CSV table of C-alpha atoms in Angstrom, one decimal:
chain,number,residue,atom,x,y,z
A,1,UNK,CA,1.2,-25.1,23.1
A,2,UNK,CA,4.7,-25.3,21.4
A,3,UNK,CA,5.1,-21.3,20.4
A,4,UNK,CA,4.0,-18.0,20.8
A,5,UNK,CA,3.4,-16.0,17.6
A,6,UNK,CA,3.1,-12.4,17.7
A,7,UNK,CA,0.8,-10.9,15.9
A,8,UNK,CA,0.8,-7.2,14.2
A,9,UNK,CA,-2.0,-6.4,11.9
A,10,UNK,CA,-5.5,-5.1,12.6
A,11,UNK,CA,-7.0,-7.2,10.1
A,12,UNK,CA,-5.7,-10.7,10.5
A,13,UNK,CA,-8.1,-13.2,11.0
A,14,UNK,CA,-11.2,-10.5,10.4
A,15,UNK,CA,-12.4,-12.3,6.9
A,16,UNK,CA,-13.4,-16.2,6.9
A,17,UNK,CA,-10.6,-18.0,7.4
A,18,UNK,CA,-9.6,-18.5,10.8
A,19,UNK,CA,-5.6,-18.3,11.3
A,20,UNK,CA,-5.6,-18.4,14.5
A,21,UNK,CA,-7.2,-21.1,14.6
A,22,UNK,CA,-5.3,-23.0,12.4
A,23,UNK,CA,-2.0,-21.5,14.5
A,24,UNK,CA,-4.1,-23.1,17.5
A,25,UNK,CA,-4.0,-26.5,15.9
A,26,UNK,CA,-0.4,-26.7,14.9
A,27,UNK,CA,0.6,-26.2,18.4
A,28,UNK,CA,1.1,-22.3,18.6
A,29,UNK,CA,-0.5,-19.2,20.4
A,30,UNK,CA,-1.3,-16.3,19.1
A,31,UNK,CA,-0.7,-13.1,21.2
A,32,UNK,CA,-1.6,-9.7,19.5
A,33,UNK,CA,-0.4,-6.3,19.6
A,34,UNK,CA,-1.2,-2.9,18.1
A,35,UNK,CA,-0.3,-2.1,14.7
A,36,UNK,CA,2.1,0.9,15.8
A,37,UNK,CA,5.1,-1.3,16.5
A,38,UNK,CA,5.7,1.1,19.0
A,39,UNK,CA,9.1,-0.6,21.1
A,40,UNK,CA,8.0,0.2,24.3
A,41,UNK,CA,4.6,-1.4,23.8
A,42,UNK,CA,5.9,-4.7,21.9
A,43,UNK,CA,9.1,-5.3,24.2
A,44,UNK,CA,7.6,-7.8,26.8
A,45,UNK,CA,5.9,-9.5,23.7
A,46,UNK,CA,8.7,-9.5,21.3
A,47,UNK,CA,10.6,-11.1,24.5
A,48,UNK,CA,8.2,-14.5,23.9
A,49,UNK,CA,7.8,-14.3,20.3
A,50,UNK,CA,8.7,-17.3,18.6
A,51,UNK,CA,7.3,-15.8,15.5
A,52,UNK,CA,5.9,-12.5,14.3
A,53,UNK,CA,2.8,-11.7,11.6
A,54,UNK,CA,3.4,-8.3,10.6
A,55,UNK,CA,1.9,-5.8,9.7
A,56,UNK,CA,2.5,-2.4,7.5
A,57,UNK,CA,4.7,-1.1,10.9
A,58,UNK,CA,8.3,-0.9,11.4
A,59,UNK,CA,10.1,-4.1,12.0
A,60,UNK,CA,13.6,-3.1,12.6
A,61,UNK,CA,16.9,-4.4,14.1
A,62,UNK,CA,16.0,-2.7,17.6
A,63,UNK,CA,12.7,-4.6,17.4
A,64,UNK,CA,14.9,-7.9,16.8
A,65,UNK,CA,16.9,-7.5,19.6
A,66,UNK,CA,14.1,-7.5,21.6
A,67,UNK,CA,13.5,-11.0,20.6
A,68,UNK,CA,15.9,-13.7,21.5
A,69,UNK,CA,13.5,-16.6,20.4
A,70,UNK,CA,11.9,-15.5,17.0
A,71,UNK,CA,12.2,-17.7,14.4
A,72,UNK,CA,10.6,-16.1,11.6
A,73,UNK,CA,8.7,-13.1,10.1
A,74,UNK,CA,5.5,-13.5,8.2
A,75,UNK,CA,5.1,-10.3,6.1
A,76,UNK,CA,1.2,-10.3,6.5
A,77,UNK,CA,1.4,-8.2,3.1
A,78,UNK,CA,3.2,-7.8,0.0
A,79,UNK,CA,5.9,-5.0,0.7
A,80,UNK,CA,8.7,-5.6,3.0
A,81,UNK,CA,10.1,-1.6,2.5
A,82,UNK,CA,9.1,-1.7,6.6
A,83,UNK,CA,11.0,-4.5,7.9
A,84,UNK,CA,15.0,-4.5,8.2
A,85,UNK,CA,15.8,-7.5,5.7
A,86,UNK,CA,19.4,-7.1,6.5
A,87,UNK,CA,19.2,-7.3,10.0
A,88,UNK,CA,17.1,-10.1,9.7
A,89,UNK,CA,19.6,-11.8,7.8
A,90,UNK,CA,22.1,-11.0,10.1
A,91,UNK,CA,20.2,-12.9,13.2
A,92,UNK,CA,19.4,-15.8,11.3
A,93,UNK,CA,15.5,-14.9,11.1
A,94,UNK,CA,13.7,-16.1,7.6
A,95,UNK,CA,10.6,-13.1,6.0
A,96,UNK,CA,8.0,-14.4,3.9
A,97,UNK,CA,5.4,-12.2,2.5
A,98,UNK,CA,1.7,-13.1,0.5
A,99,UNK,CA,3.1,-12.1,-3.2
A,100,UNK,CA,-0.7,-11.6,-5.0
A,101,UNK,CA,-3.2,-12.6,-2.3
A,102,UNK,CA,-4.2,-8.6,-2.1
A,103,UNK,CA,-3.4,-7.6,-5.8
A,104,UNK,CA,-7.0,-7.3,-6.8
A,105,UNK,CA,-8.3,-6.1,-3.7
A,106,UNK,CA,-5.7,-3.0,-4.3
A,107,UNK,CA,-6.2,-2.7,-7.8
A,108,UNK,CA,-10.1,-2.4,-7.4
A,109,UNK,CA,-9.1,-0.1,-4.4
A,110,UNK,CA,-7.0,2.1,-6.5
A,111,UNK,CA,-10.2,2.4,-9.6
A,112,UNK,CA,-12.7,3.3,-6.8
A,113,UNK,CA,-10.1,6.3,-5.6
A,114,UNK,CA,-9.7,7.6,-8.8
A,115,UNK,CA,-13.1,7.7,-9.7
A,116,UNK,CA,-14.2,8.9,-6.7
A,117,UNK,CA,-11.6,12.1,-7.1
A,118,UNK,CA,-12.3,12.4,-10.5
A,119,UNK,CA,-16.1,12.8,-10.4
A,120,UNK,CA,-16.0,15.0,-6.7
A,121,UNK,CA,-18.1,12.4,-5.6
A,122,UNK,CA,-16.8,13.7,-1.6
A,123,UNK,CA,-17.8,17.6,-2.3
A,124,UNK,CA,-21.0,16.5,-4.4
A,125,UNK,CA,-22.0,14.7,-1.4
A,126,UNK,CA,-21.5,17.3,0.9
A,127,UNK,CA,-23.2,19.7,-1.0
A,128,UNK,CA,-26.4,17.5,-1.2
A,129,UNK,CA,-26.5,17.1,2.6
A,130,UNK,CA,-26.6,20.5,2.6
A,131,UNK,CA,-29.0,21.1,0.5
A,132,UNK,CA,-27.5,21.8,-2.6
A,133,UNK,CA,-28.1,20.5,-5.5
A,134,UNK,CA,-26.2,22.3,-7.7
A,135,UNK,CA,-23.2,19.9,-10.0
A,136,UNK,CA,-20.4,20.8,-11.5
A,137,UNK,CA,-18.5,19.5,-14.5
A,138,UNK,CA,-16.3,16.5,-14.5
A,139,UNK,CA,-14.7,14.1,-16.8
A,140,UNK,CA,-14.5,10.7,-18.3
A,141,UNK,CA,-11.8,8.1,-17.7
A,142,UNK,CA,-11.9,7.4,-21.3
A,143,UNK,CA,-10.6,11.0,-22.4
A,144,UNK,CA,-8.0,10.6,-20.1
A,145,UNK,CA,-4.5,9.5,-20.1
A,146,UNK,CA,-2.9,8.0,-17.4
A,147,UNK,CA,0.4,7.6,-16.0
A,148,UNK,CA,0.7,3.9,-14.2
A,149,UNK,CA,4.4,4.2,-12.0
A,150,UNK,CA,5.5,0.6,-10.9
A,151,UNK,CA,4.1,-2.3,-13.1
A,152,UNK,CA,4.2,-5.6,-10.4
A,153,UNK,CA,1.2,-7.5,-10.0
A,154,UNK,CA,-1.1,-4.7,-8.8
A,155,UNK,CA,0.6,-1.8,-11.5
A,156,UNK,CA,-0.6,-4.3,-14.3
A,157,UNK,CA,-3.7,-5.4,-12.7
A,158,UNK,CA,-4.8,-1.1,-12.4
A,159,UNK,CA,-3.7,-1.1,-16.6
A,160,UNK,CA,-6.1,-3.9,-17.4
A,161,UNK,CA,-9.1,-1.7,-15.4
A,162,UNK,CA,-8.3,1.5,-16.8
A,163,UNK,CA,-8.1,0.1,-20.7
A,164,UNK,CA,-11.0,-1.2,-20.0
A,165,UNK,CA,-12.3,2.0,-19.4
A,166,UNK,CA,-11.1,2.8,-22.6
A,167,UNK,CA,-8.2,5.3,-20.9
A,168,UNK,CA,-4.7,5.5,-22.7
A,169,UNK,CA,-2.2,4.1,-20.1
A,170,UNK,CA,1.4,4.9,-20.1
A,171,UNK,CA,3.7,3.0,-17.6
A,172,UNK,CA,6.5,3.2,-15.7
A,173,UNK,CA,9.2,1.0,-14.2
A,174,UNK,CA,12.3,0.8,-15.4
A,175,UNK,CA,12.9,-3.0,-13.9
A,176,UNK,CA,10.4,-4.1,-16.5
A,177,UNK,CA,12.3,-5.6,-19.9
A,178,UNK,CA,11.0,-3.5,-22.9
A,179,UNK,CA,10.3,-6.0,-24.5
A,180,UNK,CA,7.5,-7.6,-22.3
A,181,UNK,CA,4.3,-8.2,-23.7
A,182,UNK,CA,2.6,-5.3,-21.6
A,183,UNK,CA,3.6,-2.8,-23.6
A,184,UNK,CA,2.0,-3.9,-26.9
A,185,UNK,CA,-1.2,-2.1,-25.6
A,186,UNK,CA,0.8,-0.2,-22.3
A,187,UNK,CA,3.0,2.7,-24.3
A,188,UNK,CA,6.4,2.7,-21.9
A,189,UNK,CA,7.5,5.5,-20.8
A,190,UNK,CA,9.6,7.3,-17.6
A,191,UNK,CA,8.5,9.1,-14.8
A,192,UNK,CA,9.4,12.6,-16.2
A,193,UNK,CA,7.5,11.8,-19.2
A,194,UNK,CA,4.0,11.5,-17.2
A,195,UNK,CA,4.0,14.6,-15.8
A,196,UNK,CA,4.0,15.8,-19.6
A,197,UNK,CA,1.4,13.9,-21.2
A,198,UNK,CA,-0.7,12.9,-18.1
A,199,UNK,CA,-4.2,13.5,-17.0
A,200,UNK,CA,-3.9,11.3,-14.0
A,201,UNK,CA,-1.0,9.3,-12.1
A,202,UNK,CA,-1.3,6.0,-10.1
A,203,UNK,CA,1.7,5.2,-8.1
A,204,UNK,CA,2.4,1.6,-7.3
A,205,UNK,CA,6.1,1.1,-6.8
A,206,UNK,CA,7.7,-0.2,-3.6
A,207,UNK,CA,8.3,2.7,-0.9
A,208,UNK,CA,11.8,4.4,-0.1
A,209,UNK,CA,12.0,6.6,-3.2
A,210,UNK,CA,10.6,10.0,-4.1
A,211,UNK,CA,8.3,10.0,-7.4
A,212,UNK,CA,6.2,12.8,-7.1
A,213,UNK,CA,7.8,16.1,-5.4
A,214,UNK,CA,8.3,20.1,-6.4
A,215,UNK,CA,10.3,19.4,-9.6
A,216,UNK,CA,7.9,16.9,-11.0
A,217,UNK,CA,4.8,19.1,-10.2
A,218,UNK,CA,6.5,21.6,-11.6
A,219,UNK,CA,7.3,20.0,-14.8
A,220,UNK,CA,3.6,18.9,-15.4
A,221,UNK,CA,1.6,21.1,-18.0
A,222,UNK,CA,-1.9,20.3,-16.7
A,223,UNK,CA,-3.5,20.0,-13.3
A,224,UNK,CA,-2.8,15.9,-12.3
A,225,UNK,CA,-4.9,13.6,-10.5
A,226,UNK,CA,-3.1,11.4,-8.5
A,227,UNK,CA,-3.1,8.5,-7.0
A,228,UNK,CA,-1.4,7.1,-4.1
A,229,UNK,CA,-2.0,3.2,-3.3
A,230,UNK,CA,1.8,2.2,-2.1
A,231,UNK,CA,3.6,3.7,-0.1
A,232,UNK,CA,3.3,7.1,1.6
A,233,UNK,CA,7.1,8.3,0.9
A,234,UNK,CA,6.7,7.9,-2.8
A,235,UNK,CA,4.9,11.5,-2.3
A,236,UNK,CA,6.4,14.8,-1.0
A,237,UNK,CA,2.9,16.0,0.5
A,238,UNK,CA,4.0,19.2,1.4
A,239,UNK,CA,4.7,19.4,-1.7
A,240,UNK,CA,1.5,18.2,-3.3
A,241,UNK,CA,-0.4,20.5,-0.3
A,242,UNK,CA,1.5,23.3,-2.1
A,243,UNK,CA,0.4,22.3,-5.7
A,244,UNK,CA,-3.2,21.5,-4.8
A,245,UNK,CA,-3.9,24.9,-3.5
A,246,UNK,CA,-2.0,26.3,-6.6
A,247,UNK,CA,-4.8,24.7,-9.0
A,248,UNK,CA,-1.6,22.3,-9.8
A,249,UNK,CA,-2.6,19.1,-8.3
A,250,UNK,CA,-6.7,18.3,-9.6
A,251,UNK,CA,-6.9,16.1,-6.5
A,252,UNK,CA,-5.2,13.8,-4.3
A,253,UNK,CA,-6.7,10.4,-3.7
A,254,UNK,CA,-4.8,7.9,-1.0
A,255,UNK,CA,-4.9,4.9,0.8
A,256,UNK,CA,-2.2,6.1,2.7
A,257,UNK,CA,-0.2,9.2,4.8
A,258,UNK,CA,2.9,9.5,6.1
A,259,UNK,CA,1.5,10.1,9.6
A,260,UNK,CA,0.5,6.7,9.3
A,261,UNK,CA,4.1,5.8,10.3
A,262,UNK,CA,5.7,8.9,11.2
A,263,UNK,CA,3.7,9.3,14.7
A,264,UNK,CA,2.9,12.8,13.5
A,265,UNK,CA,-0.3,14.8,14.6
A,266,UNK,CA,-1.2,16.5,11.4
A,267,UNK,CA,-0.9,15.8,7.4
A,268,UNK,CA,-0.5,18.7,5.4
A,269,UNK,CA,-3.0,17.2,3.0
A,270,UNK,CA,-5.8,17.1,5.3
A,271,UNK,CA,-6.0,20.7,5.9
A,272,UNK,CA,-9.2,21.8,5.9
A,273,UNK,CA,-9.2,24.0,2.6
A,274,UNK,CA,-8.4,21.0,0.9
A,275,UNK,CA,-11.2,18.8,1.9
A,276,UNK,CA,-12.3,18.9,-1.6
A,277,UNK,CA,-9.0,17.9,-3.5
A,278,UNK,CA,-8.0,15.3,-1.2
A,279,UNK,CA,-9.9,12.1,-0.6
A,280,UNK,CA,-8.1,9.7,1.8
A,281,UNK,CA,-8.8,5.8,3.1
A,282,UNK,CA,-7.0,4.2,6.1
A,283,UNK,CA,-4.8,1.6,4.3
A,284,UNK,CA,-7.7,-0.1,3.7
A,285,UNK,CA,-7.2,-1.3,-0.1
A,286,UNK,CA,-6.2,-4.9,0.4
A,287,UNK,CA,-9.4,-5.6,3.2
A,288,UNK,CA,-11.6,-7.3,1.2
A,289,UNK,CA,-13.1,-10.5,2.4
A,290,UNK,CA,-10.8,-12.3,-0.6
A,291,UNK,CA,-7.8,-9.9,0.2
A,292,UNK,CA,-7.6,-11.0,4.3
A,293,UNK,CA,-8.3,-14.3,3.7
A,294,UNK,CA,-5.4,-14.9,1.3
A,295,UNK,CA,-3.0,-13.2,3.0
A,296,UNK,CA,-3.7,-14.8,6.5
A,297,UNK,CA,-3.7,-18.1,4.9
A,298,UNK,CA,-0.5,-17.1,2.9
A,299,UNK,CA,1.3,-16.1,6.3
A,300,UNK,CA,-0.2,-18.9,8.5
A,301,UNK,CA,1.3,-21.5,6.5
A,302,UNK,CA,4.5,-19.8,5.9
A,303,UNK,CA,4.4,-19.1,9.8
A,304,UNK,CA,4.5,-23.2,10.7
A,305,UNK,CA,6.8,-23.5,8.2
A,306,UNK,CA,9.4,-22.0,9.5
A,307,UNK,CA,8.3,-22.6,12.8
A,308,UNK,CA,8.7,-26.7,12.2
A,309,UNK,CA,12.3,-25.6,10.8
A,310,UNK,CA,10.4,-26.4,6.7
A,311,UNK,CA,11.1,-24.3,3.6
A,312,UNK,CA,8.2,-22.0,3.6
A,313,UNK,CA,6.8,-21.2,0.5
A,314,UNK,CA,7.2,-17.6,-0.1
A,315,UNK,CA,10.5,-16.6,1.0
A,316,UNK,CA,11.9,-12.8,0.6
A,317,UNK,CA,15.3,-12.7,-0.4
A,318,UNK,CA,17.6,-11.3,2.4
């Protein structure tokens, strides 16, 4: 063996493809860690790391002076809001990242949380098991409108779903020329402006911003569904907690929590009262079969790249 690469991330390696394996073969060892990027735990591994598959944890400058011999950083995702690009720069270590290999995976993801919210299907279910069979009034996607924030590959992927539904879709993202070709059947618009004409509101911009909070919940002029997808810290949950027992927030469907990150025992949104606004999946949107295998072959590659001191093929810009 030449190397030792750290690994992050439950589900590397969990589809059909076989990184490690292919790791294995190019000369390198993989030794894996929790996905918590906890310093104490990943100290004596970061200390051997040549290079490093991470996950959706913190990978910050205290984490890289833990590791005198790393090389390079596979993003084992799209995002890179959680790892330190600066301080990455700084030490001379390369990121990748797997721009598209989960886009679908999140964009079905995003449909199935939606409709699932939308319809009760959580409550309904409950109420079967026990023994009522009683159902209540929902509504259809296609009598909605619906606010998409952030239109990358998985914002634009969610539009083509939800027209196909026969929804109106507005979106939003500001980085995205007027002019593009989305918005001859996308009508553009900000983020104020969806929490005007909105039935329902998918987030999918990067993380490190605040979308939804008190002033835009206050703002909106119907109870919202929402949608959460990307990034935890695009939501004030408090907040949201707040508007859902109001009647303000319709529901609240995520694949992710702040206490995901934070370390924190409790989420204000999964209070028990709200058990039927609030529908939540473990960060599970981009684990389909497809999903896993693209990314670990995405970061594998990427990962002997820069190992063999080659120009990988996905770089992030420092």
């Amino acid at each position: 063996m030449t190397g030792v690469v750290l690994v992050t991330s439950r589900s590397f390696g969990s589809g059909e493809y076989d990184p490690e394996a292919v790791l294995a073969e190019a000369g390198y060892r993989v030794v894996r860690a929790g996905s918590s990027h906890e310093l104490d735990e990943l100290a004596p591994l970061l200390a051997d790391a040549d290079g490093w598959i991470a996950g959706t944890g913190p990978v910050t400058a205290a984490h890289l002076d833990l590791a005198p011999r790393l090389r390079g950083i596979a993003r084992y995702g799209v995002g890179v809001d959680n790892v330190d690009l600066a301080a990455a720069a700084a030490r001379g270590i390369p990121v990748t990242n797997t721009p598209g290999a989960n886009s679908a995976a999140v964009a079905e993801h995003t449909l199935a949380l939606l409709l699932t919210a939308l319809r009760g299907i959580p409550a309904a279910d409950r109420r079967v098991r026990a023994g009522d069979w009683s159902g209540q009034p929902a509504r259809e996607l296609s009598a909605l409108t619906v606010g998409v924030v952030g239109l990358g590959r998985i914002g634009r992927l969610v539009t083509e779903r939800l027209r196909a539904f026969g929804a109106t879709v507005l979106g939003a993202d500001p980085w995205v020329d007027a002019r593009d070709p989305l918005f001859e059947t996308v009508e553009r618009a900000d983020t104020e402006t969806l929490s005007t004409r909105c039935d329902v509101v998918t987030l999918h911009a990067p993380g490190g911003q605040k979308v939804i909070d008190e002033r835009w919940l206050s703002a909106a002029d119907r109870p919202v569904l929402l949608v959460n997808t990307a990034r935890a810290d695009l939501v004030d949950e408090e907040a949201v907690a707040r508007a859902a027992r109001r009647g303000r927030v319709a529901a609240y469907a995520a694949d992710t929590l702040a206490i995901e990150t934070t370390g924190d025992a409790a989420s204000p949104l999964l209070a028990d009262d709200l058990a039927d606004r609030v529908v939540v999946t473990a960060h599970l949107g981009a684990q389909t079969r497809e999903g896993v295998d693209g990314m670990g072959r995405m970061a594998t590659t990427d990962m002997v790249a820069l190992l063999r001191g080659h120009a990988p093929a996905h770089p992030v810009p420092a």
